[in-house]
Structures are given as structure tokens and as C-alpha cells.
mmCIF file of N, CA and C in Angstrom:
data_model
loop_
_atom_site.group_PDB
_atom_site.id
_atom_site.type_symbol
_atom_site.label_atom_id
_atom_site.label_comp_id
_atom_site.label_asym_id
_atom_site.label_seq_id
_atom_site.Cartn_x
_atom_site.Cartn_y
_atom_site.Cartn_z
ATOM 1 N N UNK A 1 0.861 -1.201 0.000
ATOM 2 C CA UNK A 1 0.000 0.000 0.000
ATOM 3 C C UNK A 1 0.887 1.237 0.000
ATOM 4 N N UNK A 2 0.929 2.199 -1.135
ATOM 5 C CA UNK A 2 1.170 3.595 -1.178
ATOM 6 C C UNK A 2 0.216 4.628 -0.926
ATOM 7 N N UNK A 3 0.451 5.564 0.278
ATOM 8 C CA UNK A 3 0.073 6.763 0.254
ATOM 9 C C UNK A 3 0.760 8.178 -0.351
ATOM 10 N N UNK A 4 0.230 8.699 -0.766
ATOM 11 C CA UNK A 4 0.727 9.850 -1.396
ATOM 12 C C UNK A 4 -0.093 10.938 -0.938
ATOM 13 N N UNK A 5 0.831 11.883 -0.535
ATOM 14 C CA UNK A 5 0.647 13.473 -0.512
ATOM 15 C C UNK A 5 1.388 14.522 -1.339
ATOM 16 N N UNK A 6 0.442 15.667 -1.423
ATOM 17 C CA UNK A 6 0.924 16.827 -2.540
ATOM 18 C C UNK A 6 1.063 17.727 -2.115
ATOM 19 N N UNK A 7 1.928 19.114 -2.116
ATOM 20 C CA UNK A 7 2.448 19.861 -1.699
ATOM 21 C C UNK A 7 2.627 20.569 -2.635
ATOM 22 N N UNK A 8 2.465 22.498 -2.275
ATOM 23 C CA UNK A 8 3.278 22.982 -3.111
ATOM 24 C C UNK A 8 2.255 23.978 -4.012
ATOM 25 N N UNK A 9 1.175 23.428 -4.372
ATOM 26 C CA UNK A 9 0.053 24.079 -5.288
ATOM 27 C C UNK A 9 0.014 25.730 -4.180
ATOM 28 N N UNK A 10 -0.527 26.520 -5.340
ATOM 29 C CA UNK A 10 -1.008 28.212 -5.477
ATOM 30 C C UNK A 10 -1.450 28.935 -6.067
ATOM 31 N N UNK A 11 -1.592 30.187 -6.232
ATOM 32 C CA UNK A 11 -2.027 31.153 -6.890
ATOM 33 C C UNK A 11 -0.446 32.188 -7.210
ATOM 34 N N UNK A 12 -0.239 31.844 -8.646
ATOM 35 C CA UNK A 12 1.120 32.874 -9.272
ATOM 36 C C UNK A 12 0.419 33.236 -10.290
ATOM 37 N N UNK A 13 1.296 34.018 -10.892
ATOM 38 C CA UNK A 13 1.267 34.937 -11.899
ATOM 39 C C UNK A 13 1.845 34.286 -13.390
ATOM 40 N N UNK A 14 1.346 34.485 -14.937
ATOM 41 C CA UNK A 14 2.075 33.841 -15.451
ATOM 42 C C UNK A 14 3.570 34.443 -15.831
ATOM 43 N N UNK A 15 4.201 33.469 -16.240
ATOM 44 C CA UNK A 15 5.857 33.607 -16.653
ATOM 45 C C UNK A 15 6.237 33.054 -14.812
ATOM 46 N N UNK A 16 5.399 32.945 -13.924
ATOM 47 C CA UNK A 16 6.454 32.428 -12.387
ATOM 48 C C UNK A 16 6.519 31.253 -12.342
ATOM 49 N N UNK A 17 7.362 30.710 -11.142
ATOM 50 C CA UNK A 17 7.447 28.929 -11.069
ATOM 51 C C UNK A 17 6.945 28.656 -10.053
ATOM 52 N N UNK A 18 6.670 27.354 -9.735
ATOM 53 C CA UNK A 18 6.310 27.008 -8.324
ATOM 54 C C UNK A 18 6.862 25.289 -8.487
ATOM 55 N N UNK A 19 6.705 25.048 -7.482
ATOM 56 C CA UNK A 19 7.117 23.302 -6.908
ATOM 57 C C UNK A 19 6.682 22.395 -6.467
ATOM 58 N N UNK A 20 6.164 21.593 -7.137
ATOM 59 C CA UNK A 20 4.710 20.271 -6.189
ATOM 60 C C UNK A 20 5.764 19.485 -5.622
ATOM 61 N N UNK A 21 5.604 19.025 -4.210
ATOM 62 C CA UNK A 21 6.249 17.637 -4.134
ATOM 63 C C UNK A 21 5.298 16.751 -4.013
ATOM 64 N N UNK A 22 5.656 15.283 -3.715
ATOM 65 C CA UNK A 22 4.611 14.392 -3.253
ATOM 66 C C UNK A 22 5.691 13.593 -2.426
ATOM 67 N N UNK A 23 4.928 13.349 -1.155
ATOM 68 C CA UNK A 23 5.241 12.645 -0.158
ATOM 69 C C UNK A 23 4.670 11.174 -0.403
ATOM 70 N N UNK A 24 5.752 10.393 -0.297
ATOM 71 C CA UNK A 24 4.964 9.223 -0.333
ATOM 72 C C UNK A 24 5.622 8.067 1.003
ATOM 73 N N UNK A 25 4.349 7.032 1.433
ATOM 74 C CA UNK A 25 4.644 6.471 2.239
ATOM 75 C C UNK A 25 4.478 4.818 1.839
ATOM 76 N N UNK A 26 5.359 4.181 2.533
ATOM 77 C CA UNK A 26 5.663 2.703 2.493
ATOM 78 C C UNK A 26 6.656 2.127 1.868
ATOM 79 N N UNK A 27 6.478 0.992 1.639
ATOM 80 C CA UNK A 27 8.088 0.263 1.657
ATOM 81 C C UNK A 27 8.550 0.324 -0.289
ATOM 82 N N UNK A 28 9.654 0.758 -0.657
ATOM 83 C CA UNK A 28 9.745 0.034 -2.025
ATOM 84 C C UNK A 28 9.706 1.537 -3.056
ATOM 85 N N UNK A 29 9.580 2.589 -2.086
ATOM 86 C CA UNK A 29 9.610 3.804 -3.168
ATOM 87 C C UNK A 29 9.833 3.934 -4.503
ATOM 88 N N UNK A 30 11.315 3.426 -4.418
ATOM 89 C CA UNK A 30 12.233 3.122 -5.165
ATOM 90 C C UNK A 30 12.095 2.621 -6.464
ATOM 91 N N UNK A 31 11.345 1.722 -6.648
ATOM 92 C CA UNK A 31 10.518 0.810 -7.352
ATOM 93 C C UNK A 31 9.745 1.351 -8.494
ATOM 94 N N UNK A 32 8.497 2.143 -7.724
ATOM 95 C CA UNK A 32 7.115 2.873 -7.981
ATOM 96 C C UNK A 32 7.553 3.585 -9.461
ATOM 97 N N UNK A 33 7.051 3.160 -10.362
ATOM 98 C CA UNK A 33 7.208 4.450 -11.438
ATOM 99 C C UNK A 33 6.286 5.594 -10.703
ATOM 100 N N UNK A 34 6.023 6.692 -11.172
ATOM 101 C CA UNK A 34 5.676 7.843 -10.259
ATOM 102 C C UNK A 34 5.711 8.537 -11.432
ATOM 103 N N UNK A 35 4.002 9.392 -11.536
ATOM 104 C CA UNK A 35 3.198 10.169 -12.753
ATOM 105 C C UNK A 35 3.194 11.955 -12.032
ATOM 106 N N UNK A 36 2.765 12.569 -12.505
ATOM 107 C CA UNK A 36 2.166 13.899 -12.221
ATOM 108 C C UNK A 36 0.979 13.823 -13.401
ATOM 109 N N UNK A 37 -0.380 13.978 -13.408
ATOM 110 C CA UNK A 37 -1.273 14.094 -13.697
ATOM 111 C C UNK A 37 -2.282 15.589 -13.120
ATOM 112 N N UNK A 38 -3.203 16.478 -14.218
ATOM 113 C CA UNK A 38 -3.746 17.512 -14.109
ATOM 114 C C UNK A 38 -4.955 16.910 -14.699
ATOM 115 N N UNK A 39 -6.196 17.971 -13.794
ATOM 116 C CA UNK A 39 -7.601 18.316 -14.046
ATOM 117 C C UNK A 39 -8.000 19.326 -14.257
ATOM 118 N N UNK A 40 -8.234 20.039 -15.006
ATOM 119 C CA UNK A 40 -8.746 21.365 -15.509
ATOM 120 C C UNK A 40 -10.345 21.581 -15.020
ATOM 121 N N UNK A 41 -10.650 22.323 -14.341
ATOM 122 C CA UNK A 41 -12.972 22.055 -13.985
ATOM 123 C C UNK A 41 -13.164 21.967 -15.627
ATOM 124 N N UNK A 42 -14.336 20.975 -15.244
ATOM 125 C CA UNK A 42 -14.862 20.933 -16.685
ATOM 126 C C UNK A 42 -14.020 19.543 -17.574
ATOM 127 N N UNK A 43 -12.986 19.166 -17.093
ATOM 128 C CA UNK A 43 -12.616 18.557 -17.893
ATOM 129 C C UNK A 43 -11.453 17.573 -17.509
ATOM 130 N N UNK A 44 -11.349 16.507 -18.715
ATOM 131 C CA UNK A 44 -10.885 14.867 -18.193
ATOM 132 C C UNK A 44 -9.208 15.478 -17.527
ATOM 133 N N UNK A 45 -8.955 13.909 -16.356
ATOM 134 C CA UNK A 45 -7.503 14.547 -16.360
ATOM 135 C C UNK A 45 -6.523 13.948 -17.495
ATOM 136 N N UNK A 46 -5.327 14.718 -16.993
ATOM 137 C CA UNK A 46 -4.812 14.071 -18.241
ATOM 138 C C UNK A 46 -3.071 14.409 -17.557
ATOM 139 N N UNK A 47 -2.217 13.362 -18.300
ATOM 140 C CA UNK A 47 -1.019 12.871 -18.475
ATOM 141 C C UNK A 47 -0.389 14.575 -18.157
ATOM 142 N N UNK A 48 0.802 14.376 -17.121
ATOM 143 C CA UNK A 48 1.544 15.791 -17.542
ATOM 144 C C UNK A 48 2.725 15.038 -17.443
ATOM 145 N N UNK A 49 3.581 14.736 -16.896
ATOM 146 C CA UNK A 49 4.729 13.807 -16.625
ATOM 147 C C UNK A 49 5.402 12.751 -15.512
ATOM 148 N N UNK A 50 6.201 12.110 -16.244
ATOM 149 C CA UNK A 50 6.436 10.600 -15.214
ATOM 150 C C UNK A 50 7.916 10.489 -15.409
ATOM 151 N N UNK A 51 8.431 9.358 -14.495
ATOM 152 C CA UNK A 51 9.173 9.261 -14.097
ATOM 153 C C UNK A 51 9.538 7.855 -13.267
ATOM 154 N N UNK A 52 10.272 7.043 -14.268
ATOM 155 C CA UNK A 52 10.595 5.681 -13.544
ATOM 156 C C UNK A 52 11.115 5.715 -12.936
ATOM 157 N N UNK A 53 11.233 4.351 -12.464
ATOM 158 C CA UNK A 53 12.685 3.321 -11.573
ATOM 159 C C UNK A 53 13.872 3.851 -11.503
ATOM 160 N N UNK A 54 14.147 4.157 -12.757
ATOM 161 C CA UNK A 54 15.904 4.644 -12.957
ATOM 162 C C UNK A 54 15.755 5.902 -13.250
ATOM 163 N N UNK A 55 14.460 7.014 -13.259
ATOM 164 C CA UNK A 55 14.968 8.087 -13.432
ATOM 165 C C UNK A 55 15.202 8.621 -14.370
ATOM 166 N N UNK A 56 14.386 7.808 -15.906
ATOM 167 C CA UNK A 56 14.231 7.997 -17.031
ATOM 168 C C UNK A 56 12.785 8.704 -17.078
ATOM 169 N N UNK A 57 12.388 10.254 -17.620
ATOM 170 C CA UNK A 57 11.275 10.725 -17.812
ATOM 171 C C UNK A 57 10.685 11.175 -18.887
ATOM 172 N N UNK A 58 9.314 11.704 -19.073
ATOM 173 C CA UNK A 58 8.199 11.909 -20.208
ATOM 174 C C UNK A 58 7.843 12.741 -19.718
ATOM 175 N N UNK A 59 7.304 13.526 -20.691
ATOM 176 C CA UNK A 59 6.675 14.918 -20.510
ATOM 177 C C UNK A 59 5.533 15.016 -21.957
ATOM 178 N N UNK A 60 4.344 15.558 -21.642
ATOM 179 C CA UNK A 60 3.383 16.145 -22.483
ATOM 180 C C UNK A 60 3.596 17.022 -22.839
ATOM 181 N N UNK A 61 3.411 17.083 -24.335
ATOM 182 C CA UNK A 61 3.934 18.337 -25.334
ATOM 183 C C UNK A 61 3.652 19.362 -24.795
ATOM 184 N N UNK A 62 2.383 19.680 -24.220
ATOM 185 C CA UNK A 62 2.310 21.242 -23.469
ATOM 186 C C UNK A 62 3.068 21.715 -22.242
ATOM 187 N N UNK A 63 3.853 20.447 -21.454
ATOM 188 C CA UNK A 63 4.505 20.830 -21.004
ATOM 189 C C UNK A 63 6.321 20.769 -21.209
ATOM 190 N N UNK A 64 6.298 19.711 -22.007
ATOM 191 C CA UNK A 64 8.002 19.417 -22.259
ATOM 192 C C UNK A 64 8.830 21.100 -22.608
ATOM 193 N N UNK A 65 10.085 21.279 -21.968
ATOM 194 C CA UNK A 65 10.745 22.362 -21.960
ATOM 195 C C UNK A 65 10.341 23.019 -20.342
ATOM 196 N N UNK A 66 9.123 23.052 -19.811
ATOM 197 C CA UNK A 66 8.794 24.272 -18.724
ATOM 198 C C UNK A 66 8.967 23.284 -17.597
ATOM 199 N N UNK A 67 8.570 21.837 -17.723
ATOM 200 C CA UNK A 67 8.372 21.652 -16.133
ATOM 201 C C UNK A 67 9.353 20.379 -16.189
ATOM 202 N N UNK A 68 9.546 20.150 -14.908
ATOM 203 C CA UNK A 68 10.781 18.901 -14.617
ATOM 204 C C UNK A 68 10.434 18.073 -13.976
ATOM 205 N N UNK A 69 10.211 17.107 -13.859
ATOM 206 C CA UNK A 69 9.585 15.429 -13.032
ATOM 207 C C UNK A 69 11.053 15.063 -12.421
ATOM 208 N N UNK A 70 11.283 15.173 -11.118
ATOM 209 C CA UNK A 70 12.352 14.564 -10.494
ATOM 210 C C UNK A 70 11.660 13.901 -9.131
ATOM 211 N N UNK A 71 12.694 12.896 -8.541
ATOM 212 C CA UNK A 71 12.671 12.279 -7.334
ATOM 213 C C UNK A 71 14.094 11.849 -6.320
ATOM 214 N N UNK A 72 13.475 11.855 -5.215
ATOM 215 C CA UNK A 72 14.855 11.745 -4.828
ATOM 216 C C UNK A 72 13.852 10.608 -3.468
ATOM 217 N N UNK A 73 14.914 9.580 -3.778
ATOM 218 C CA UNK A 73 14.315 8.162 -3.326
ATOM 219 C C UNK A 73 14.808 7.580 -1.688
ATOM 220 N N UNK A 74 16.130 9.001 -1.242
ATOM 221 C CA UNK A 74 15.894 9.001 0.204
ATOM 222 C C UNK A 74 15.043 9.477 0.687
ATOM 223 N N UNK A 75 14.476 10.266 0.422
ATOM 224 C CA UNK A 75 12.897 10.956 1.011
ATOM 225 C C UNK A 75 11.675 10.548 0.288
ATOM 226 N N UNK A 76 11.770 9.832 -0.534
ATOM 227 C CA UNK A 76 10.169 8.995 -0.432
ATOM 228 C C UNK A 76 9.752 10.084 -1.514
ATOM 229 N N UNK A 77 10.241 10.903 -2.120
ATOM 230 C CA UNK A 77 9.236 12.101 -2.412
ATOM 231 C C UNK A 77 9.628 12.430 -3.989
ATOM 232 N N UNK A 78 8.719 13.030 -4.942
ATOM 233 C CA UNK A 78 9.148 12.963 -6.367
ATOM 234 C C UNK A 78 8.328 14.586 -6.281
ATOM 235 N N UNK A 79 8.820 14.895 -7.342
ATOM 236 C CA UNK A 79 8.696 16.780 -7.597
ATOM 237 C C UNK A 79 8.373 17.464 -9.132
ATOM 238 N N UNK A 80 7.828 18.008 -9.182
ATOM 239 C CA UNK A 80 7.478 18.770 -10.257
ATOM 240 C C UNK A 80 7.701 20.213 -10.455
ATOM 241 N N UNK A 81 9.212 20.650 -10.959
ATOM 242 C CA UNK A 81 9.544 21.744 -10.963
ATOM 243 C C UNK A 81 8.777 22.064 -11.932
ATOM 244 N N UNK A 82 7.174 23.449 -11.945
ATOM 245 C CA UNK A 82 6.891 23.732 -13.475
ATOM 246 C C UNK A 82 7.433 25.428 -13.455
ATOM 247 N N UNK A 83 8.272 25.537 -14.804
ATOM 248 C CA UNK A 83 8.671 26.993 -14.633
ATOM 249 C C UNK A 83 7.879 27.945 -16.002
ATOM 250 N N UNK A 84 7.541 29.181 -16.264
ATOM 251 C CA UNK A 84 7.214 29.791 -17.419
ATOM 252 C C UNK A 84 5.463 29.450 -17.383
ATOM 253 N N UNK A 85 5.115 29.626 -16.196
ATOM 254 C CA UNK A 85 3.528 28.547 -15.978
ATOM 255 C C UNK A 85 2.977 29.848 -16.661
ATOM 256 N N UNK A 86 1.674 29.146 -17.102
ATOM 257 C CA UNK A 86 0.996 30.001 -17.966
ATOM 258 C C UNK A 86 -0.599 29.801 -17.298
ATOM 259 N N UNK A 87 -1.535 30.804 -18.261
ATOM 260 C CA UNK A 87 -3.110 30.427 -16.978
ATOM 261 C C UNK A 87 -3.459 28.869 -17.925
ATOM 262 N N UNK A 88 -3.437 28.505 -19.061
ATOM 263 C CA UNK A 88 -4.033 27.023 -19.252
ATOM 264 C C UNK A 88 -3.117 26.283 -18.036
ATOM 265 N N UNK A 89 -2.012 26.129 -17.850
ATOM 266 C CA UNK A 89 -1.820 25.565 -16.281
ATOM 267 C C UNK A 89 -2.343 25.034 -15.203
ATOM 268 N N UNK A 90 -3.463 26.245 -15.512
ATOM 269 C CA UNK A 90 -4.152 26.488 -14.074
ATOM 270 C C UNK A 90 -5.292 24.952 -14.051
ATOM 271 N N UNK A 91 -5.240 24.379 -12.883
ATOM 272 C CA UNK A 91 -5.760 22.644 -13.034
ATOM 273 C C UNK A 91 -5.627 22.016 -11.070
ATOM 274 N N UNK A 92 -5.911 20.946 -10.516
ATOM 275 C CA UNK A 92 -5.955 20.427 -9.584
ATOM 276 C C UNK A 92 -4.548 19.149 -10.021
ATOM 277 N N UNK A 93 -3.415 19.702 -9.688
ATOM 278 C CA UNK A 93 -2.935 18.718 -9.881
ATOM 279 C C UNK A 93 -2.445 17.343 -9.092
ATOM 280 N N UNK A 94 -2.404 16.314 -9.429
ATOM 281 C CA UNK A 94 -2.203 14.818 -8.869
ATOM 282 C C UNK A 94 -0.893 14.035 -9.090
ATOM 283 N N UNK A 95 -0.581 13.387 -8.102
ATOM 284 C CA UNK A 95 0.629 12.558 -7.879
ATOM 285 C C UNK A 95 0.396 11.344 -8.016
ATOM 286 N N UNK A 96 1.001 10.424 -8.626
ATOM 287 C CA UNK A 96 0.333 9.006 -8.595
ATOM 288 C C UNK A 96 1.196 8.094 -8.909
ATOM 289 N N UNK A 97 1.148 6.777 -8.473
ATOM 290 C CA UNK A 97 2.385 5.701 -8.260
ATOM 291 C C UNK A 97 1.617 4.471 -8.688
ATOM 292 N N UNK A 98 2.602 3.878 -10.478
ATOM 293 C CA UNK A 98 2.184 2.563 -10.593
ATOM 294 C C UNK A 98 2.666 1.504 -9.925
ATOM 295 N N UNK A 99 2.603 0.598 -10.877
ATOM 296 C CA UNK A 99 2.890 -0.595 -10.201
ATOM 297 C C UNK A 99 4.700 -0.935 -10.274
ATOM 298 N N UNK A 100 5.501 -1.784 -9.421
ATOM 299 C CA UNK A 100 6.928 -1.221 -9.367
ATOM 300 C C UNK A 100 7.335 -1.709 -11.017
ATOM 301 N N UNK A 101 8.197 -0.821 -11.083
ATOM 302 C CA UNK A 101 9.277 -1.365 -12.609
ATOM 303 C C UNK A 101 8.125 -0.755 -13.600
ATOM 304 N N UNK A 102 7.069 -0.188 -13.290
ATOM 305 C CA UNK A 102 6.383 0.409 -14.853
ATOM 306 C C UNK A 102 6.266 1.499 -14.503
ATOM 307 N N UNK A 103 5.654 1.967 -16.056
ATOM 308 C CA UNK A 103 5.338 3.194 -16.563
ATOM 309 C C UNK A 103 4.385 3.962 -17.610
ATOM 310 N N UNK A 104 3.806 4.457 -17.266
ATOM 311 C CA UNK A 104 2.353 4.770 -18.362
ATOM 312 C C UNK A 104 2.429 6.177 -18.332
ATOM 313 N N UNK A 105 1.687 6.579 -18.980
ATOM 314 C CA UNK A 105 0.895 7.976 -19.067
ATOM 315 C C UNK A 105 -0.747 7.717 -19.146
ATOM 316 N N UNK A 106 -0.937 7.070 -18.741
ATOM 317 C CA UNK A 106 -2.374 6.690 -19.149
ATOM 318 C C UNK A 106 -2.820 6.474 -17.157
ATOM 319 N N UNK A 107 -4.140 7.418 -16.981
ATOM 320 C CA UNK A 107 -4.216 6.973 -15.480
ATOM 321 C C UNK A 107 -4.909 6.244 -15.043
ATOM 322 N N UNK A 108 -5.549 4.896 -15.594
ATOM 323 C CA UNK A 108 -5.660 3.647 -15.516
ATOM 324 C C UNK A 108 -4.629 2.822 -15.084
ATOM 325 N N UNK A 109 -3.634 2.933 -15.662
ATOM 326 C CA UNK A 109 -2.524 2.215 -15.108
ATOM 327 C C UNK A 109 -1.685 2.732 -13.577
ATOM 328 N N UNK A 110 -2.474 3.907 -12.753
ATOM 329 C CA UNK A 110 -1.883 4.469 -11.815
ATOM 330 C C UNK A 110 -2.684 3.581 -10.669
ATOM 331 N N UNK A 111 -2.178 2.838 -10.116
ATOM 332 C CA UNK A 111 -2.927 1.882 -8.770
ATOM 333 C C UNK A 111 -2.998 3.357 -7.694
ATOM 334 N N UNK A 112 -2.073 4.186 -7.020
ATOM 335 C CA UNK A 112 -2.367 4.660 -6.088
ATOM 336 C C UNK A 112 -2.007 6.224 -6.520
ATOM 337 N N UNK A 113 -3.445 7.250 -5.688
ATOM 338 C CA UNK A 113 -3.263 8.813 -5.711
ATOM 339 C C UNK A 113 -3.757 9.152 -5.029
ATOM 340 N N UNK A 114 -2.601 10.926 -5.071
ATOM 341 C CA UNK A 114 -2.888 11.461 -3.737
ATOM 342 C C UNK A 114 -3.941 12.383 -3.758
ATOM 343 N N UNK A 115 -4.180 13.251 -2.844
ATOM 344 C CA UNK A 115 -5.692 13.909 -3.207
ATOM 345 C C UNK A 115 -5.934 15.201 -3.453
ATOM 346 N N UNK A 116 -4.141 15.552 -4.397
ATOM 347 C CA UNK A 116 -4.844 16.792 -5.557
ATOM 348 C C UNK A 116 -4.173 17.571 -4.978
ATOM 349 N N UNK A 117 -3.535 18.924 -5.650
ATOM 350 C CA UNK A 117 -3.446 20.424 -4.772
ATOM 351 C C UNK A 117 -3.386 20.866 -6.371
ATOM 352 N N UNK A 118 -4.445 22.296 -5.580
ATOM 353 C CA UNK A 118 -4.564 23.521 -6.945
ATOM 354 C C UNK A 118 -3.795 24.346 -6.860
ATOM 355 N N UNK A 119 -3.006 24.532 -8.433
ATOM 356 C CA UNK A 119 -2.491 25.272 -9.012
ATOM 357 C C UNK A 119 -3.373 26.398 -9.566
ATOM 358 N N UNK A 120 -3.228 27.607 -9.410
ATOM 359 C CA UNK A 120 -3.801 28.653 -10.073
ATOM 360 C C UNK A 120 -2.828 29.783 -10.631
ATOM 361 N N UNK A 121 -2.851 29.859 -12.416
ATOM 362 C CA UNK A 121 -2.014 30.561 -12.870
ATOM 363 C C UNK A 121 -3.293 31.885 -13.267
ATOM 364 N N UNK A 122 -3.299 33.363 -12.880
ATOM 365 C CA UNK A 122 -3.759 33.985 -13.143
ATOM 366 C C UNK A 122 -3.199 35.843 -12.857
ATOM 367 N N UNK A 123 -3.022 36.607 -13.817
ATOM 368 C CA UNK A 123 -3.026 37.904 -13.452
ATOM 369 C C UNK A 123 -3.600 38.386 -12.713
#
């Protein structure tokens, strides 16, 4: 069993950055491929970027270049540097951990998530 927590969501301005982490708990961190996923109101979520086992990552065209999917596997915790945020940005975003040794973009394949923090990009 993985728990996950999110950290980090706000209200900026566009062109600023901000930093999600996700806390995660139980044995095998290490393992977990580990997603960042967004919800926009109104609409499906969808894929923003992941990050396996070894630390090999993916990014969605709207975001590849601005934001960074890292983890650091003594602290349990994986991060989403997004920089140059813009207001489509603006979404409830989610942390989520497959099953160990995989990797999707698809969030069907995410067994465990945490419960969201909003991002708000607005002037």
C-alpha cells in the first residue's frame, strides 16, 4: 500500500514557477514508477509527466521544456519543478504511483493517488 501526498500548489502569476512535491509512504519507493497528472474544472484529467525506476522521464507536449519530473528516493518524495507557468496551467494537480518497474501515461494504469493540490495561474 502507497500513500501519497501533494504539496506545493497556489495562486502565481504567469511567466512564475512554483514546486509540487509528493510525499509518499511505504516500503519500495524506489521501485514505484511515479506520474504527475492535471484536471482542468470541466474537464478529463490528463497525463503531464512521469518518471521511472531509474529516473528515465516523459513529458506532455504542453509541457516538455517548462516543467521537470524529479525524485529523490531518500525521502520517499518525487517533484514537479513547473517553470514559465501560464493560466491554461491552471488545473488540480495529482501525484500518482504505478505498479513497481512500470510506466504509463495513461491513469488507468496508476494503482495509487494522492488527493490533488490547486495550481492557479492567473493575473
Amino acid at each position: 500500500q502507497v500513500q501519497l501526498v501533494e504539496s506545493g500548489g497556489g495562486l502565481v502569476q504567469p511567466g512564475d514557477s512554483l514546486r509540487l512535491s509528493c510525499a509518499a509512504s511505504g516500503r519500495a519507493f524506489s521501485t514505484y514508477g511515479m506520474g504527475w497528472f492535471r484536471q482542468a474544472s470541466g474537464k478529463e484529467r490528463e497525463f503531464v509527466a512521469r518518471i521511472n525506476y531509474i529516473g528515465g522521464t516523459y513529458y506532455a507536449d504542453s509541457v516538455k521544456g517548462r516543467f521537470t519530473i524529479s525524485r529523490d528516493n531518500a525521502k520517499n518524495t518525487v517533484y514537479l519543478q513547473m517553470n514559465s507557468l501560464k493560466p491554461e496551467d491552471t488545473a488540480v494537480y495529482y501525484c500518482a504511483a504505478t505498479r513497481p518497474y512500470g510506466d504509463s501515461v495513461r491513469p488507468r494504469d496508476y494503482d495509487y493517488w494522492g488527493q490533488g493540490t490547486q495550481v492557479t495561474v492567473s493575473s
